[in-house]
Coordinates of C-alpha atoms and ligand atoms in Angstrom, one line a residue:
Chain A
M1 CA 12.9 14.3 -33.5
D2 CA 13.0 11.8 -36.3
L3 CA 15.1 8.9 -34.9
K4 CA 14.7 6.7 -38.0
Q5 CA 18.1 7.8 -39.5
L6 CA 19.8 6.7 -36.3
K7 CA 18.9 3.1 -36.9
I8 CA 22.1 1.0 -37.1
K9 CA 23.0 -2.6 -37.7
L10 CA 25.8 -4.2 -35.8
G11 CA 26.0 -7.4 -37.7
K12 CA 22.7 -9.2 -36.8
L13 CA 22.0 -6.8 -33.9
V14 CA 19.6 -4.0 -35.1
L15 CA 19.4 -1.0 -32.9
D16 CA 17.0 1.9 -33.1
T17 CA 19.7 4.3 -32.0
P18 CA 23.4 3.8 -31.5
V19 CA 23.2 5.0 -27.9
L20 CA 23.3 2.1 -25.3
P21 CA 23.4 1.9 -21.6
A22 CA 26.6 0.3 -20.2
S23 CA 26.3 -2.7 -18.0
G24 CA 26.2 -2.1 -14.3
T25 CA 24.8 1.4 -14.3
F26 CA 21.4 0.4 -15.6
G27 CA 20.3 -2.2 -13.0
Y28 CA 18.4 -5.1 -14.5
G29 CA 17.2 -2.9 -17.3
D30 CA 13.7 -1.6 -16.5
E31 CA 14.5 0.5 -13.4
L32 CA 15.4 3.9 -14.9
Q33 CA 12.1 4.5 -16.8
D34 CA 11.2 7.4 -14.4
V35 CA 14.6 9.1 -15.0
T36 CA 15.7 8.7 -18.6
D37 CA 13.6 8.4 -21.8
Y38 CA 14.1 4.9 -23.2
K39 CA 13.0 6.0 -26.6
F40 CA 16.6 7.2 -27.2
L41 CA 18.3 4.0 -26.2
G42 CA 19.1 1.4 -28.8
A43 CA 18.9 -1.6 -26.5
I44 CA 18.4 -2.7 -22.9
I45 CA 21.4 -4.2 -21.1
T46 CA 21.5 -5.9 -17.7
K47 CA 24.1 -5.6 -15.0
T48 CA 26.4 -8.6 -15.1
L49 CA 24.6 -11.7 -14.0
T50 CA 26.3 -14.8 -12.5
W51 CA 25.1 -18.4 -12.1
E52 CA 24.6 -18.1 -8.4
Q53 CA 23.3 -15.0 -6.6
T54 CA 26.4 -12.9 -5.7
Q55 CA 26.8 -10.9 -2.5
G56 CA 29.3 -8.5 -3.8
N57 CA 32.2 -6.8 -2.0
P58 CA 31.9 -5.3 1.5
P59 CA 31.3 -1.5 1.5
P60 CA 32.6 1.1 0.8
R61 CA 32.2 0.5 -2.9
I62 CA 32.2 4.0 -4.4
W63 CA 35.0 6.6 -4.4
E64 CA 35.0 9.9 -6.2
F65 CA 37.7 11.8 -8.2
E66 CA 37.4 15.2 -9.7
N67 CA 36.6 13.7 -13.0
G68 CA 35.6 10.2 -12.4
L69 CA 34.6 7.4 -10.2
M70 CA 36.1 4.3 -8.8
N71 CA 33.9 1.3 -7.9
S72 CA 34.3 -2.1 -6.4
I73 CA 30.8 -3.5 -6.5
G74 CA 32.0 -7.1 -6.9
L75 CA 29.2 -8.1 -9.3
Q76 CA 26.4 -8.1 -6.7
N77 CA 23.4 -9.6 -8.5
I78 CA 20.4 -11.9 -8.0
G79 CA 21.7 -14.7 -10.3
V80 CA 20.6 -15.7 -13.8
R81 CA 17.8 -18.0 -12.7
C82 CA 16.1 -15.4 -10.5
F83 CA 16.6 -12.9 -13.3
A84 CA 14.9 -15.2 -15.8
S85 CA 11.9 -15.8 -13.5
E86 CA 11.5 -12.3 -12.1
K87 CA 12.9 -9.7 -14.5
L88 CA 12.9 -11.0 -18.1
S89 CA 9.2 -10.7 -18.7
C90 CA 9.2 -7.0 -17.7
L91 CA 12.1 -6.3 -20.0
K92 CA 10.3 -7.9 -23.0
K93 CA 7.6 -5.3 -22.6
L94 CA 10.1 -2.6 -23.4
K95 CA 10.2 -3.8 -27.0
K96 CA 14.0 -3.2 -27.4
P97 CA 16.7 -5.7 -28.1
I98 CA 17.7 -7.3 -24.8
I99 CA 21.5 -7.7 -24.1
V100 CA 22.2 -9.9 -21.1
S101 CA 25.6 -9.4 -19.5
V102 CA 27.0 -12.6 -18.0
G103 CA 30.0 -13.1 -15.8
G104 CA 31.3 -15.4 -13.1
K105 CA 34.0 -16.8 -11.0
S106 CA 35.2 -19.1 -13.8
P107 CA 34.7 -19.7 -17.5
E108 CA 32.5 -22.6 -16.6
D109 CA 30.1 -20.3 -14.6
I110 CA 29.8 -18.0 -17.6
L111 CA 29.0 -20.9 -20.0
K112 CA 26.5 -22.3 -17.6
C113 CA 24.7 -18.9 -17.6
I114 CA 24.6 -18.8 -21.4
E115 CA 23.4 -22.4 -21.7
F116 CA 20.6 -21.7 -19.3
L117 CA 19.5 -18.4 -20.8
D118 CA 19.8 -19.6 -24.4
R119 CA 16.5 -21.5 -23.8
K120 CA 14.6 -18.3 -22.9
N121 CA 12.8 -16.2 -25.4
G122 CA 13.4 -12.6 -25.9
I123 CA 17.2 -12.3 -25.5
S124 CA 19.0 -10.9 -28.5
A125 CA 22.6 -11.0 -27.3
F126 CA 25.0 -12.0 -24.6
E127 CA 27.7 -9.7 -23.5
L128 CA 30.5 -11.6 -21.9
N129 CA 32.0 -9.7 -19.0
L130 CA 35.3 -11.5 -19.0
S131 CA 36.8 -9.7 -16.0
C132 CA 37.0 -12.8 -14.0
P133 CA 40.0 -15.0 -13.3
N134 CA 40.7 -18.1 -15.2
I135 CA 41.4 -20.6 -12.4
K136 CA 44.0 -22.5 -14.3
T137 CA 46.1 -19.6 -15.5
S138 CA 45.1 -17.3 -12.7
K139 CA 44.9 -14.5 -15.2
I140 CA 41.8 -12.4 -15.8
I141 CA 40.2 -13.9 -18.9
S142 CA 39.8 -10.6 -20.7
E143 CA 43.5 -9.8 -20.0
D144 CA 44.7 -13.0 -21.7
P145 CA 44.1 -13.6 -25.5
R146 CA 44.2 -17.4 -25.2
S147 CA 41.5 -17.6 -22.5
T148 CA 39.4 -15.0 -24.3
F149 CA 39.6 -17.1 -27.4
N150 CA 38.7 -20.4 -25.6
I151 CA 35.7 -19.1 -23.8
I152 CA 34.2 -17.3 -26.8
K153 CA 34.7 -20.4 -28.9
K154 CA 32.8 -22.5 -26.4
A155 CA 30.1 -19.9 -26.0
K156 CA 29.5 -19.9 -29.8
K157 CA 29.0 -23.6 -29.7
I158 CA 26.3 -23.3 -27.0
T159 CA 24.3 -20.5 -28.5
D160 CA 23.3 -19.0 -31.8
K161 CA 22.6 -15.7 -30.2
I162 CA 24.8 -12.7 -30.8
I163 CA 28.0 -12.7 -28.7
I164 CA 29.5 -9.5 -27.5
A165 CA 33.0 -9.7 -26.0
K166 CA 33.5 -6.9 -23.4
L167 CA 37.2 -6.2 -23.3
S168 CA 39.3 -5.1 -20.4
P169 CA 41.6 -2.1 -21.0
N170 CA 44.1 -3.4 -18.5
V171 CA 46.4 -5.0 -21.1
R172 CA 49.5 -4.1 -22.9
D173 CA 47.7 -4.2 -26.3
I174 CA 43.9 -4.4 -26.4
C175 CA 44.1 -5.6 -30.0
E176 CA 45.5 -8.9 -28.9
T177 CA 42.4 -9.8 -27.0
G178 CA 40.2 -8.1 -29.5
I179 CA 41.6 -10.2 -32.4
A180 CA 41.4 -13.3 -30.3
A181 CA 37.7 -12.6 -29.6
E182 CA 37.1 -12.0 -33.3
E183 CA 38.9 -15.2 -34.4
A184 CA 36.9 -17.2 -31.9
G185 CA 33.7 -15.9 -33.5
A186 CA 32.6 -13.0 -31.4
D187 CA 30.0 -10.9 -33.3
I188 CA 30.7 -7.6 -31.6
L189 CA 33.3 -6.1 -29.4
C190 CA 32.6 -3.8 -26.5
A191 CA 35.5 -1.7 -25.4
V192 CA 36.2 -0.8 -22.6
N193 CA 35.5 -2.0 -19.1
T194 CA 36.9 0.0 -16.2
Y195 CA 40.6 0.8 -15.7
K196 CA 42.4 -0.5 -12.6
G197 CA 42.7 2.2 -10.0
L198 CA 43.7 3.0 -6.5
Y199 CA 42.1 5.5 -4.0
Y200 CA 43.6 6.8 -0.8
D201 CA 41.2 7.9 1.8
W202 CA 42.6 10.6 4.0
N203 CA 39.9 10.2 6.7
N204 CA 40.7 6.6 7.6
K205 CA 44.2 6.3 6.1
K206 CA 43.3 3.4 3.9
M207 CA 44.0 2.5 0.3
Y208 CA 41.2 1.0 -1.8
T209 CA 41.4 -0.8 -5.2
G210 CA 38.7 -0.7 -7.9
G211 CA 37.7 0.1 -11.4
V212 CA 37.8 3.6 -12.7
S213 CA 35.2 5.1 -15.0
G214 CA 34.0 8.6 -16.0
S215 CA 35.4 11.5 -18.1
M216 CA 39.0 10.8 -16.9
I217 CA 39.2 7.6 -18.9
F218 CA 37.8 8.9 -22.1
P219 CA 41.1 9.6 -24.0
M220 CA 42.3 6.0 -23.2
A221 CA 38.9 4.4 -24.2
L222 CA 38.9 6.4 -27.4
R223 CA 42.4 5.2 -28.2
A224 CA 41.4 1.6 -27.5
V225 CA 38.5 1.8 -30.0
Y226 CA 40.7 3.6 -32.5
E227 CA 43.3 0.9 -32.4
L228 CA 40.8 -2.0 -32.4
Y229 CA 39.0 -0.5 -35.4
Q230 CA 42.3 -0.7 -37.4
K231 CA 42.7 -4.4 -36.5
V232 CA 39.3 -6.1 -36.4
S233 CA 36.4 -6.1 -38.8
I234 CA 33.5 -6.8 -36.5
P235 CA 31.6 -3.9 -35.1
I236 CA 32.7 -2.2 -31.9
I237 CA 30.6 -0.6 -29.1
G238 CA 32.7 2.2 -27.7
V239 CA 32.3 2.7 -24.0
G240 CA 34.3 4.7 -21.5
G241 CA 34.0 8.2 -20.1
I242 CA 31.5 9.5 -22.7
S243 CA 30.2 12.6 -21.0
S244 CA 28.7 14.7 -23.8
E245 CA 27.3 14.7 -27.4
K246 CA 30.7 15.6 -28.8
R247 CA 32.5 12.8 -27.0
A248 CA 29.9 10.4 -28.3
L249 CA 30.5 11.5 -31.9
E250 CA 34.3 11.4 -31.4
M251 CA 33.9 7.7 -30.4
I252 CA 32.0 7.0 -33.6
F253 CA 34.7 8.9 -35.6
A254 CA 37.3 6.6 -34.0
G255 CA 35.4 3.5 -35.1
A256 CA 32.5 2.7 -32.8
S257 CA 29.3 1.6 -34.4
A258 CA 27.4 2.3 -31.2
I259 CA 28.3 3.9 -27.9
G260 CA 27.7 2.9 -24.3
L261 CA 27.0 5.3 -21.5
G262 CA 27.8 4.2 -18.0
T263 CA 28.8 6.8 -15.4
F264 CA 27.2 9.7 -17.3
L265 CA 23.9 8.0 -17.8
I266 CA 23.5 8.5 -14.0
I267 CA 25.0 11.9 -13.8
N268 CA 23.0 13.3 -16.8
P269 CA 20.0 11.1 -17.6
E270 CA 19.2 13.4 -20.5
L271 CA 22.4 12.6 -22.3
P272 CA 20.9 9.8 -24.6
M273 CA 18.4 12.4 -25.8
K274 CA 21.1 15.0 -26.3
I275 CA 23.3 12.6 -28.2
C276 CA 20.5 11.5 -30.5
K277 CA 19.6 15.1 -31.3
F278 CA 23.2 16.1 -31.9
L279 CA 23.8 13.1 -34.2
I280 CA 20.7 13.9 -36.3
D281 CA 21.8 17.6 -36.6
Y282 CA 25.3 16.5 -37.5
L283 CA 24.1 14.1 -40.2
K284 CA 21.8 16.7 -41.6
T285 CA 24.4 19.5 -41.8
N286 CA 27.0 17.3 -43.3
H287 CA 24.6 15.5 -45.7
T288 CA 25.7 12.1 -44.6
N289 CA 24.4 9.0 -42.8
L290 CA 25.4 7.2 -39.6
Q291 CA 27.1 4.3 -41.3
S292 CA 29.4 6.6 -43.3
I293 CA 30.8 8.4 -40.3
I294 CA 31.8 5.2 -38.3
G295 CA 35.6 5.4 -38.3
L296 CA 35.5 8.5 -40.5
Y297 CA 38.6 10.0 -39.0
N298 CA 40.4 6.8 -38.3
E299 CA 43.0 7.5 -40.9
K300 CA 45.0 4.3 -40.7
R301 CA 42.1 2.0 -41.5
Q302 CA 41.1 4.4 -44.2
K303 CA 44.5 3.9 -45.9
E304 CA 44.2 0.1 -45.6
T305 CA 40.9 0.1 -47.4
D306 CA 42.0 2.6 -50.0
C307 CA 44.9 0.5 -51.2
Chain B
M1 CA 11.1 12.6 -16.9
K2 CA 9.1 12.1 -13.7
K3 CA 12.0 11.9 -11.3
H4 CA 14.7 13.9 -13.1
K5 CA 13.8 17.6 -12.6
I6 CA 15.3 21.0 -13.0
M7 CA 13.9 23.0 -10.0
Q8 CA 14.1 26.7 -9.3
V9 CA 15.4 28.1 -6.0
L10 CA 12.6 30.1 -4.4
S11 CA 14.6 31.3 -1.4
K12 CA 17.8 30.8 0.5
K13 CA 18.9 31.4 4.1
I14 CA 22.2 30.9 5.8
Y15 CA 22.4 30.1 9.5
K16 CA 25.5 30.4 11.7
E17 CA 27.6 30.7 8.6
K18 CA 27.6 27.0 7.6
F19 CA 24.0 25.8 7.5
V20 CA 22.0 26.5 4.4
E21 CA 18.2 26.3 4.0
L22 CA 16.8 26.3 0.5
F23 CA 13.2 26.3 -0.6
L24 CA 12.7 25.0 -4.1
E25 CA 9.7 25.1 -6.3
N26 CA 7.8 21.9 -5.8
D27 CA 7.8 20.0 -9.0
L28 CA 8.1 16.6 -7.4
T29 CA 5.9 13.6 -8.2
P30 CA 4.7 11.7 -6.3
F31 CA 4.3 14.0 -3.3
P32 CA 7.4 13.3 -1.0
R33 CA 7.1 11.6 2.3
P34 CA 9.3 12.1 5.4
G35 CA 12.5 10.1 5.1
Q36 CA 12.8 10.5 1.3
F37 CA 15.6 12.6 -0.2
L38 CA 16.7 14.5 -3.3
H39 CA 19.9 13.5 -5.2
I40 CA 21.4 16.8 -6.3
L41 CA 24.0 17.8 -8.9
T42 CA 25.9 20.5 -7.0
G43 CA 28.4 21.6 -9.6
G44 CA 31.2 21.3 -7.1
A45 CA 31.7 17.5 -7.2
F46 CA 31.6 14.8 -9.8
I47 CA 28.6 12.8 -8.5
R48 CA 25.3 13.9 -7.0
R49 CA 24.8 14.6 -3.3
P50 CA 21.9 13.2 -1.3
L51 CA 20.0 15.6 0.9
S52 CA 16.9 14.8 2.9
I53 CA 13.7 16.6 2.3
A54 CA 13.2 18.8 5.4
G55 CA 9.7 19.9 4.5
C56 CA 7.2 20.0 1.7
T57 CA 4.1 21.9 0.8
E58 CA 2.1 22.0 -2.5
N59 CA 4.3 24.8 -3.6
S60 CA 7.7 24.3 -2.1
V61 CA 10.3 21.7 -1.0
R62 CA 12.7 22.5 1.8
I63 CA 16.3 21.2 2.1
L64 CA 18.6 22.0 5.0
F65 CA 22.3 21.2 4.9
E66 CA 25.6 21.8 6.5
I67 CA 28.6 23.0 4.4
K68 CA 30.8 19.9 4.6
G69 CA 33.1 19.8 1.6
K70 CA 33.2 20.7 -2.1
G71 CA 29.7 19.7 -3.1
T72 CA 27.8 21.4 -0.3
K73 CA 30.1 24.4 -0.6
K74 CA 29.2 24.9 -4.2
L75 CA 25.5 24.3 -3.5
S76 CA 25.6 27.0 -0.8
E77 CA 26.6 29.5 -3.4
I78 CA 23.4 29.2 -5.4
S79 CA 21.1 32.1 -5.4
K80 CA 17.3 32.7 -5.5
G81 CA 16.0 32.3 -9.1
Q82 CA 18.7 29.8 -10.2
Y83 CA 18.0 26.2 -11.0
L84 CA 19.1 22.9 -9.6
D85 CA 19.4 19.5 -11.4
I86 CA 17.6 17.0 -9.1
V87 CA 16.7 13.3 -9.0
G88 CA 13.9 12.7 -6.6
P89 CA 12.0 12.1 -4.5
V90 CA 14.0 8.9 -3.9
G91 CA 14.3 6.4 -1.1
N92 CA 11.7 4.9 1.3
N93 CA 10.1 6.8 4.2
F94 CA 9.5 6.6 8.0
P95 CA 6.5 4.3 8.5
L96 CA 3.6 6.3 10.0
P97 CA 3.1 5.0 13.5
D98 CA 0.1 3.9 15.4
R99 CA -1.6 6.8 17.2
K100 CA -1.7 4.9 20.5
K101 CA 2.1 4.6 20.6
E102 CA 4.4 6.9 22.5
I103 CA 6.6 8.4 19.7
S104 CA 10.1 9.9 20.0
L105 CA 12.1 11.6 17.3
V106 CA 15.8 11.6 17.9
A107 CA 18.0 13.8 15.8
G108 CA 21.8 14.2 15.9
G109 CA 23.4 17.0 14.0
M110 CA 22.0 17.3 10.4
G111 CA 19.8 14.3 11.1
L112 CA 17.5 17.2 12.1
A113 CA 16.6 17.7 8.4
P114 CA 14.4 14.6 7.7
L115 CA 12.9 14.7 11.2
L116 CA 11.7 18.3 10.8
F117 CA 9.6 17.0 7.9
L118 CA 8.4 14.1 10.0
A119 CA 7.6 16.4 12.9
S120 CA 5.5 18.6 10.7
Q121 CA 3.6 15.6 9.4
L122 CA 2.9 14.3 12.9
I123 CA 1.7 17.8 13.9
S124 CA -0.7 18.0 11.0
E125 CA -1.9 14.5 11.8
K126 CA -2.5 15.7 15.3
M127 CA -0.3 13.0 16.7
N128 CA 1.6 13.4 19.9
F129 CA 5.4 13.0 20.1
K130 CA 8.6 14.1 21.8
F131 CA 11.6 15.6 20.0
F132 CA 15.1 14.9 21.2
Y133 CA 17.8 16.9 19.4
G134 CA 21.5 17.2 20.0
A135 CA 24.4 18.9 18.3
R136 CA 28.1 19.2 18.8
D137 CA 27.9 22.7 20.3
K138 CA 25.9 25.9 20.3
G139 CA 27.4 26.9 17.0
H140 CA 25.9 23.8 15.4
L141 CA 22.5 23.9 17.1
L142 CA 19.5 24.8 14.9
D143 CA 16.7 24.3 17.5
F144 CA 15.0 27.5 16.3
L145 CA 14.0 25.6 13.2
L146 CA 11.9 23.1 15.2
P147 CA 8.3 23.5 14.1
K148 CA 5.8 25.2 16.4
G149 CA 3.5 22.9 18.2
D150 CA 2.4 21.3 21.4
Y151 CA 5.1 18.7 21.9
K152 CA 8.0 18.2 24.3
K153 CA 11.5 19.3 23.1
F154 CA 14.7 18.1 24.7
I155 CA 17.9 19.8 23.6
S156 CA 21.5 18.9 24.3
T157 CA 25.0 19.8 23.1
D158 CA 28.1 17.6 23.5
D159 CA 30.0 20.4 25.2
G160 CA 27.1 21.9 27.2
S161 CA 27.3 25.3 25.5
D162 CA 23.5 25.1 25.1
G163 CA 20.9 22.7 26.5
E164 CA 22.0 19.7 28.5
K165 CA 25.6 18.7 28.4
L166 CA 25.0 15.2 26.9
T167 CA 25.0 13.5 23.6
V168 CA 21.5 13.2 22.3
V169 CA 21.5 9.5 22.9
E170 CA 22.6 9.9 26.5
M171 CA 19.8 12.4 27.0
F172 CA 17.3 10.1 25.4
E173 CA 18.4 7.2 27.7
R174 CA 18.3 9.3 30.9
K175 CA 14.8 10.5 30.1
L176 CA 13.4 7.0 29.4
N177 CA 12.1 6.5 33.0
N178 CA 9.9 9.6 32.9
E179 CA 9.3 9.9 29.2
K180 CA 7.8 6.6 28.0
T181 CA 8.7 5.7 24.4
D182 CA 7.3 2.8 22.3
I183 CA 8.7 3.8 19.0
V184 CA 11.7 5.9 17.9
F185 CA 12.4 7.7 14.6
A186 CA 16.1 8.7 14.3
A187 CA 18.6 10.3 12.0
G188 CA 22.2 11.4 12.4
P189 CA 25.7 10.1 12.3
Y190 CA 26.3 6.3 12.2
Q191 CA 27.9 6.0 15.6
M192 CA 25.0 7.9 17.2
L193 CA 22.5 5.6 15.5
K194 CA 24.4 2.6 16.6
A195 CA 24.4 3.7 20.2
L196 CA 20.7 4.5 20.0
S197 CA 20.0 1.1 18.5
E198 CA 21.6 -0.7 21.4
I199 CA 19.5 1.3 23.9
C200 CA 16.3 0.6 22.0
R201 CA 17.2 -3.1 21.8
N202 CA 17.8 -3.3 25.6
N203 CA 14.6 -1.5 26.3
N204 CA 12.4 -3.3 23.8
I205 CA 11.7 -0.1 21.8
E206 CA 10.8 -0.2 18.2
A207 CA 13.2 2.0 16.2
Y208 CA 13.6 3.2 12.6
V209 CA 16.8 4.9 11.7
S210 CA 17.9 6.8 8.6
L211 CA 21.4 6.0 7.3
E212 CA 23.8 8.3 5.4
N213 CA 25.9 6.2 3.1
I214 CA 27.9 7.5 0.2
M215 CA 25.8 7.2 -3.0
F216 CA 26.4 7.2 -6.7
C217 CA 23.1 6.6 -8.5
G218 CA 20.6 7.1 -5.7
L219 CA 18.2 5.0 -7.8
G220 CA 19.0 1.5 -6.8
V221 CA 20.8 0.5 -10.0
C222 CA 24.5 0.5 -9.2
Q223 CA 24.7 -1.3 -5.8
G224 CA 27.2 1.3 -4.6
C225 CA 25.6 2.4 -1.4
V226 CA 24.9 -0.9 0.4
T227 CA 24.9 -1.6 4.1
E228 CA 25.1 -5.0 5.7
T229 CA 21.9 -6.3 7.1
I230 CA 20.7 -9.6 8.5
N231 CA 19.2 -10.2 5.1
G232 CA 22.4 -9.5 3.2
Y233 CA 23.6 -6.3 1.6
K234 CA 20.8 -3.7 1.1
R235 CA 20.8 -0.5 -0.9
V236 CA 20.6 2.5 1.4
C237 CA 19.2 4.6 -1.5
R238 CA 16.4 2.3 -2.5
D239 CA 15.7 -0.2 0.3
G240 CA 16.4 2.6 2.7
P241 CA 17.5 5.2 3.8
V242 CA 15.1 4.2 6.6
F243 CA 15.7 0.8 8.2
D244 CA 14.3 -1.1 11.2
H245 CA 17.4 -0.9 13.5
R246 CA 17.2 -4.6 14.2
E247 CA 17.9 -5.3 10.6
I248 CA 21.2 -3.6 10.5
K249 CA 24.5 -5.3 11.2
W250 CA 26.2 -2.5 13.1
T251 CA 30.0 -2.3 12.6
Ligands
FAD401 C1 19.9 9.8 2.4 C2 20.9 10.9 2.9 C3 20.3 12.1 3.3 C4 21.1 13.2 3.8 N1 20.5 14.3 4.2 C5 21.3 15.3 4.6 C6 20.7 16.6 5.0 O1 19.5 16.7 4.9 N2 21.5 17.6 5.4 C7 22.9 17.5 5.4 O2 23.6 18.4 5.7 N3 23.5 16.3 5.0 C8 22.7 15.2 4.6 N4 23.3 14.1 4.2 C9 24.8 14.0 4.1 C10 25.3 14.7 2.9 O3 24.9 14.0 1.7 C11 26.8 14.9 2.8 O4 27.2 15.7 3.9 C12 27.3 15.5 1.5 O5 27.1 14.6 0.5 C13 28.7 15.9 1.6 O6 29.2 16.4 0.4 P1 30.4 17.4 0.2 O7 30.8 17.3 -1.3 O8 30.0 18.7 0.7 O9 31.5 16.8 1.1 P2 32.8 15.9 0.6 O10 33.9 16.9 0.3 O11 32.5 15.0 -0.5 O12 33.1 15.1 1.9 C14 32.7 15.5 3.2 C15 32.1 14.3 3.9 O13 30.8 14.0 3.4 C16 30.6 12.6 3.1 N5 30.0 12.4 1.8 C17 30.6 12.7 0.6 N6 29.8 12.3 -0.4 C18 28.7 11.7 0.1 C19 27.5 11.2 -0.5 N7 27.4 11.1 -1.9 N8 26.6 10.7 0.3 C20 26.8 10.7 1.7 N9 27.8 11.3 2.3 C21 28.8 11.8 1.5 C22 31.9 11.9 3.2 O14 31.9 10.8 4.1 C23 32.9 13.0 3.8 O15 33.3 12.6 5.1 C24 22.5 13.0 3.7 C25 23.1 11.8 3.3 C26 22.3 10.8 2.9 C27 22.9 9.5 2.4
FMN402 C1 29.0 1.4 -10.7 C2 29.5 0.6 -11.9 C3 29.2 -0.7 -12.0 C4 29.6 -1.4 -13.2 N1 29.2 -2.7 -13.3 C5 29.6 -3.4 -14.4 C6 29.1 -4.7 -14.6 O1 28.4 -5.3 -13.8 N2 29.5 -5.4 -15.8 C7 30.3 -4.8 -16.7 O2 30.6 -5.4 -17.7 N3 30.7 -3.5 -16.6 C8 30.4 -2.8 -15.4 N4 30.8 -1.5 -15.3 C9 31.6 -0.9 -16.3 C10 30.8 -0.1 -17.3 O3 29.9 -0.9 -18.0 C11 31.7 0.7 -18.3 O4 32.4 -0.3 -19.1 C12 32.7 1.6 -17.6 O5 32.2 2.2 -16.5 C13 33.3 2.7 -18.5 O6 32.2 3.5 -19.0 P1 31.8 4.9 -18.3 O7 33.0 5.7 -18.1 O8 30.8 5.5 -19.3 O9 31.1 4.6 -17.0 C14 30.4 -0.8 -14.1 C15 30.7 0.6 -14.0 C16 30.3 1.3 -12.9 C17 30.6 2.7 -12.7
FES403 S1 23.6 4.6 -4.9 FE1 23.4 3.2 -6.6 S2 22.3 1.6 -5.7 FE2 22.3 3.1 -4.1

């Protein structure tokens, strides 16, 4: 398989393939080498790291639906400092762009992580997981355009590295936060994170809240990317419920320059290989190239650029 | 890839209508150890299902499971010659004990599966041990699957329909005076392991227990399967499933 034609630039971020792991289902980045072939992945991404080590939520943390999954992990992780001393050097050996996902209890925490990691070699980009509350407004940052704008603006002042804003779908209009991120200087958008969900457990008669992922969120994630593509001009990484080669291509048709696999990277570790193969076949049969099919069937944007 | 495999079903047996034994072609690397498990795509449920390795030779891997819900139901319908999508072997293993110690294996219900593998290993290492095995009732008892060998077997059912009318933990406790135990290897439901842990603690017995939490990745990357320990949350799929019982904060 000749992967060369799958090389793609998302602004300054150059990827060997447009297939990326999604944060949180890929550990710290080097743990799935026995299971999936890294050759087909465009970059390495870590689970979200916080300034202090985080315990996470009490179990249970995983609930299953017919077509999806709900999780409430609570950002359990070893913290950025431990990550930098124990994991980063192993990741560099993988010779792929390294995207570090950062999050925290407050905007200050996130900025502290970036400031600390900015001094380390080998990191290509920061993905800001903005699913944390802003203490002052008590709103989740990524659900509030103002807070999103403010934190990205500050992050851009601290680092020259690429900033990816990971957007929450739990908003009235995702374009509002997407545009705010772009105006603040974000280089790339990543849409979407998990959808708010609720699970009823018949065994112990309890309700649990968490974030929903998997095939059942695909149509909404696709729509989010479709709408963002019409409103912003920075590249978008499309994430959410991608379960097959076709779904990956649909995400690209809607406007994604790259796609992220979360839940299905675990369910089907061969999916990155299958998507790459399918894309290459598609490009060949249709005598086209990857760049030209991004947003290909997103008619509204098409019209705007036509006139 | 090394740990993601498509493995063929070599044979299948059904016992007492709801217990299924499959032998799969052994394509696993590295060679599995007792306590490790396979994470299997059943076709009947969205995420994989963890099942212990119940035995292993150069040519075949054995799994043994109870039909519980949608995943295991679908898995029970597979036939000889068909293929299964597997991640494994995953998880840690029961530590191989010192020869001089008095060893007891304690299995409750389907906790039998990993301990069958451990028993075979101990037999081939010519190590002595006792096997305590309990089930709900006669209809759930699979004692005929215990490997042949020169070791003591103690069988119980909760309702007394076969063997002693005791839970396996009660039976283990009652025999402690006559059947000395230095180290226990146990698997079964959480409440059973919790009761066993207390007895081991009170009698100063070393014990390793295999936990059965719900899992997503089975590979240590999602943090979905954690249990609370004295050293914080630990992943049952990667740091376990086998834990020193003193490490677990029982709830
Ligand atoms: C490390 C490990 C080894 C195991 N080994 C064996 C074995 O050798 N033989 C055997 O019969 N069973 C074993 N189990 C339990 C087995 O995984 C569950 O019975 C099975 O997943 C139930 O799936 P289901 O779809 O049939 O049931 P469901 O319809 O999903 O639910 C039935 C019950 O199974 C439990 N369950 C559901 N999903 C999981 C999951 N992913 N992990 C654990 N429990 C779950 C739920 O608590 C529920 O009460 C093991 C579990 C673990 C964690
Ligand atoms: C178990 C699990 C853990 C996750 N952890 C994170 C995380 O730490 N940071 C983050 O930004 N997103 C996290 N996500 C969200 C995913 O990155 C992704 O946005 C979402 O699951 C939708 O994609 P999918 O349907 O392909 O899984 C997590 C998702 C799952 C299922
Ligand atoms: S199931 Fe994912 S870490 Fe254990």
